[in-house]
mmCIF file of C-alpha atoms in Angstrom:
data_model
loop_
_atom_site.group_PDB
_atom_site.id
_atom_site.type_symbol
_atom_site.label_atom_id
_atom_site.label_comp_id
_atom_site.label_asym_id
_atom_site.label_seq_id
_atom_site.Cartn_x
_atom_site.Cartn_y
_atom_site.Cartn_z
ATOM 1 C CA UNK A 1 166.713 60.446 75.844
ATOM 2 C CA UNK A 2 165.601 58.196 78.060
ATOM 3 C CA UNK A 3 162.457 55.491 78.369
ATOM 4 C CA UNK A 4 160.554 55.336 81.372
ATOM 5 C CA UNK A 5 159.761 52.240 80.793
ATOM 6 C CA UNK A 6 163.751 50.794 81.194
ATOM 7 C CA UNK A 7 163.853 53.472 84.891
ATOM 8 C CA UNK A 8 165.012 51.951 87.739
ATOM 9 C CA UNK A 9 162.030 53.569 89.649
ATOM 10 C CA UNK A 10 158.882 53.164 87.219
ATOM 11 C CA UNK A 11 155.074 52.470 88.194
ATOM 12 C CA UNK A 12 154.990 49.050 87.092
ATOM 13 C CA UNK A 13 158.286 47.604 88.445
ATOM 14 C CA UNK A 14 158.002 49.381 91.999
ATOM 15 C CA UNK A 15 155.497 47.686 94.415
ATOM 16 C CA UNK A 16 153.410 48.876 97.629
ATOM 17 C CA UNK A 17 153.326 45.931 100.359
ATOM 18 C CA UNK A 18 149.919 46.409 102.068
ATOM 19 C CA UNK A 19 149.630 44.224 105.750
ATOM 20 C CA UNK A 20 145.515 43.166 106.578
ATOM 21 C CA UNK A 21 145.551 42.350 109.595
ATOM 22 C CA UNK A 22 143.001 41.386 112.456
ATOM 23 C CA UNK A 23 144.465 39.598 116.213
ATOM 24 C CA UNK A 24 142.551 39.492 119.003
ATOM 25 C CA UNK A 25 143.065 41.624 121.585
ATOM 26 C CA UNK A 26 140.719 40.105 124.485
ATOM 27 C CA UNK A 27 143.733 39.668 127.149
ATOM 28 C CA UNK A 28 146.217 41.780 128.218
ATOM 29 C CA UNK A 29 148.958 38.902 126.462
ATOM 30 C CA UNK A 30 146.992 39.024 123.004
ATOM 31 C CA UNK A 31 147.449 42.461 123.714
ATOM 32 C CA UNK A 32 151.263 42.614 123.559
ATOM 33 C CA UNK A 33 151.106 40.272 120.934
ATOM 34 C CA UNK A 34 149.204 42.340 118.707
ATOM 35 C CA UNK A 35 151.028 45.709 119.556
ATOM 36 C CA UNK A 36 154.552 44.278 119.181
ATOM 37 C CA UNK A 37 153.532 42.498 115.725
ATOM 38 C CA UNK A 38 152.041 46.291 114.955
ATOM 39 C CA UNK A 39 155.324 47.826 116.131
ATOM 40 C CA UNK A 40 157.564 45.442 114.101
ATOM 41 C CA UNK A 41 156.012 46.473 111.064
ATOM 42 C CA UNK A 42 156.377 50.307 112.106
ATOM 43 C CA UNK A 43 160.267 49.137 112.129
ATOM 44 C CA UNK A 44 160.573 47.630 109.501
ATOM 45 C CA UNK A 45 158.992 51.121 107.558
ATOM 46 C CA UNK A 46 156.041 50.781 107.238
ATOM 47 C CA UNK A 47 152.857 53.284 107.843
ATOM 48 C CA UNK A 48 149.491 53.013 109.232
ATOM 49 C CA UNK A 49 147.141 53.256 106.245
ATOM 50 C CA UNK A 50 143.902 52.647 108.262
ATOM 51 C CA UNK A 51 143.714 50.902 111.932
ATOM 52 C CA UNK A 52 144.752 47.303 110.587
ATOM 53 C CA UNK A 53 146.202 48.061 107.263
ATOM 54 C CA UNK A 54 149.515 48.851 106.929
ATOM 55 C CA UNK A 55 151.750 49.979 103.632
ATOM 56 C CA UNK A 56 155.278 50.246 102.465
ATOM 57 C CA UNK A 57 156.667 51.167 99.342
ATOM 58 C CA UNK A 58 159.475 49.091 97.554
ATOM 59 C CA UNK A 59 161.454 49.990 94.533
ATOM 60 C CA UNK A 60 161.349 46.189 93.294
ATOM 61 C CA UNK A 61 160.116 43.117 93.543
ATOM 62 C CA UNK A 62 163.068 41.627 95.188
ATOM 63 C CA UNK A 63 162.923 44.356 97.952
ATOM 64 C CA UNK A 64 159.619 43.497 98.581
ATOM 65 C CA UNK A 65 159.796 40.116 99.020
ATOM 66 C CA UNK A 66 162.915 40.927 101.674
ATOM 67 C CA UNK A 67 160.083 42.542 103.671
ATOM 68 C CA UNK A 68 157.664 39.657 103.452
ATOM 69 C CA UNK A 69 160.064 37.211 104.605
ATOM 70 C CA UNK A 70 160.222 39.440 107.326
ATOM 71 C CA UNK A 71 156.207 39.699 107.850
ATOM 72 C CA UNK A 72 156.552 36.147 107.997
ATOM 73 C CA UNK A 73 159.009 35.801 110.414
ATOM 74 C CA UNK A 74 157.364 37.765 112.767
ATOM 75 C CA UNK A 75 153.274 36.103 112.760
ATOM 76 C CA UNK A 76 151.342 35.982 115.618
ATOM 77 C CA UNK A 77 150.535 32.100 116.460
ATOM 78 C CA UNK A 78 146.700 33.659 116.246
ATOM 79 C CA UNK A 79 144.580 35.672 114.393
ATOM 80 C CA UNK A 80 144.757 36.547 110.432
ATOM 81 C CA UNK A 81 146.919 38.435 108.348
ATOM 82 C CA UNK A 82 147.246 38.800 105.153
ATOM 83 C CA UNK A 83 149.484 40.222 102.431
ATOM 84 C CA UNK A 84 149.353 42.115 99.200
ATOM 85 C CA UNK A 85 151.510 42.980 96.732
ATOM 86 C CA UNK A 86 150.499 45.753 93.890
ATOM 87 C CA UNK A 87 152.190 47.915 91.815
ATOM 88 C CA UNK A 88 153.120 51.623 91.822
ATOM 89 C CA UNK A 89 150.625 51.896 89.122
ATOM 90 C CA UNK A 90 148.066 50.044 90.951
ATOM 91 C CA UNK A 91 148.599 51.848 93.940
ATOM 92 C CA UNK A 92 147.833 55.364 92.083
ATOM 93 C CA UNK A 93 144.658 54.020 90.450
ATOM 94 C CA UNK A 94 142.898 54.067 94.126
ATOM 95 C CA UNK A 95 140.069 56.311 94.826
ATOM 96 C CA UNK A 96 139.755 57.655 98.699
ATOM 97 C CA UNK A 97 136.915 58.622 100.039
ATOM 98 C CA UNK A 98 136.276 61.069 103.771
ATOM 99 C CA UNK A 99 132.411 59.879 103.502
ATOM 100 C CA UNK A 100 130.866 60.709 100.349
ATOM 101 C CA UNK A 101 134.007 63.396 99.595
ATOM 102 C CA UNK A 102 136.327 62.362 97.301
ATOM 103 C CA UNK A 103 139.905 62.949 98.967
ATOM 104 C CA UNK A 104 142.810 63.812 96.217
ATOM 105 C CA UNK A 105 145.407 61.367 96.709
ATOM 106 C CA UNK A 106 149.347 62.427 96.253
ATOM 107 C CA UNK A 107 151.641 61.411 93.640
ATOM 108 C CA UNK A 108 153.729 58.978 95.713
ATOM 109 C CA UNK A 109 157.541 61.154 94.919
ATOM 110 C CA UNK A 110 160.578 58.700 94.074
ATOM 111 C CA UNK A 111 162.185 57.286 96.820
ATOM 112 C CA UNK A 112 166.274 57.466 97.205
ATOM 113 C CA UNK A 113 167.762 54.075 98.757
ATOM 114 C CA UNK A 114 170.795 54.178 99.633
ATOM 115 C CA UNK A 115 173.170 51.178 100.695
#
């Protein structure tokens, strides 16, 4: 038998990388600044959670600070952003809401990487 607790893929060594972000979009350049920071982080895997927040799952710690280097490699010269790191666990624990109806949320399913 096996512990869960030694798994590669467990809820408290996998992370979620959650992108707050908020760039102004009054000119057509802030514009294309905005949508190619937005589209970088569509590359780079990651999905639109609400309009400005964006998510992507890691199986560790080490892959997830691979794709914060790359968050910060790519920052707009204006505007805010910000950067979160929780756990699998964490993640699970989140109540959503449609208005007052609560919304189930789905058992994340382990990811295969492959390299």
């Amino acid at each position: 038998m096996y512990d869960e607790h030694y798994t590669r893929l467990n809820q408290y060594r996998s992370l979620w990388i959650l992108v707050f972000f908020d760039l102004p979009t009054e000119t057509r350049k802030e514009r294309k600044i905005a949508s190619t920071f937005r589209k970088k982080l569509l590359d780079d895997g990651f999905s639109m959670f609400q309009f400005s927040i964006y998510m992507r799952f890691c199986a560790s710690r080490e892959n997830a600070e691979v794709h914060t280097k790359r968050i910060k490699n790519n920052l707009p010269e204006h505007g805010k952003i910000g950067v979160m790191q929780i756990t699998d666990k964490q993640f699970g624990m989140m109540e959503l809401f449609y208005g007052k109806k609560l919304i189930e949320t789905d058992k994340p399913s382990q990811q295969l990487e492959l390299f």
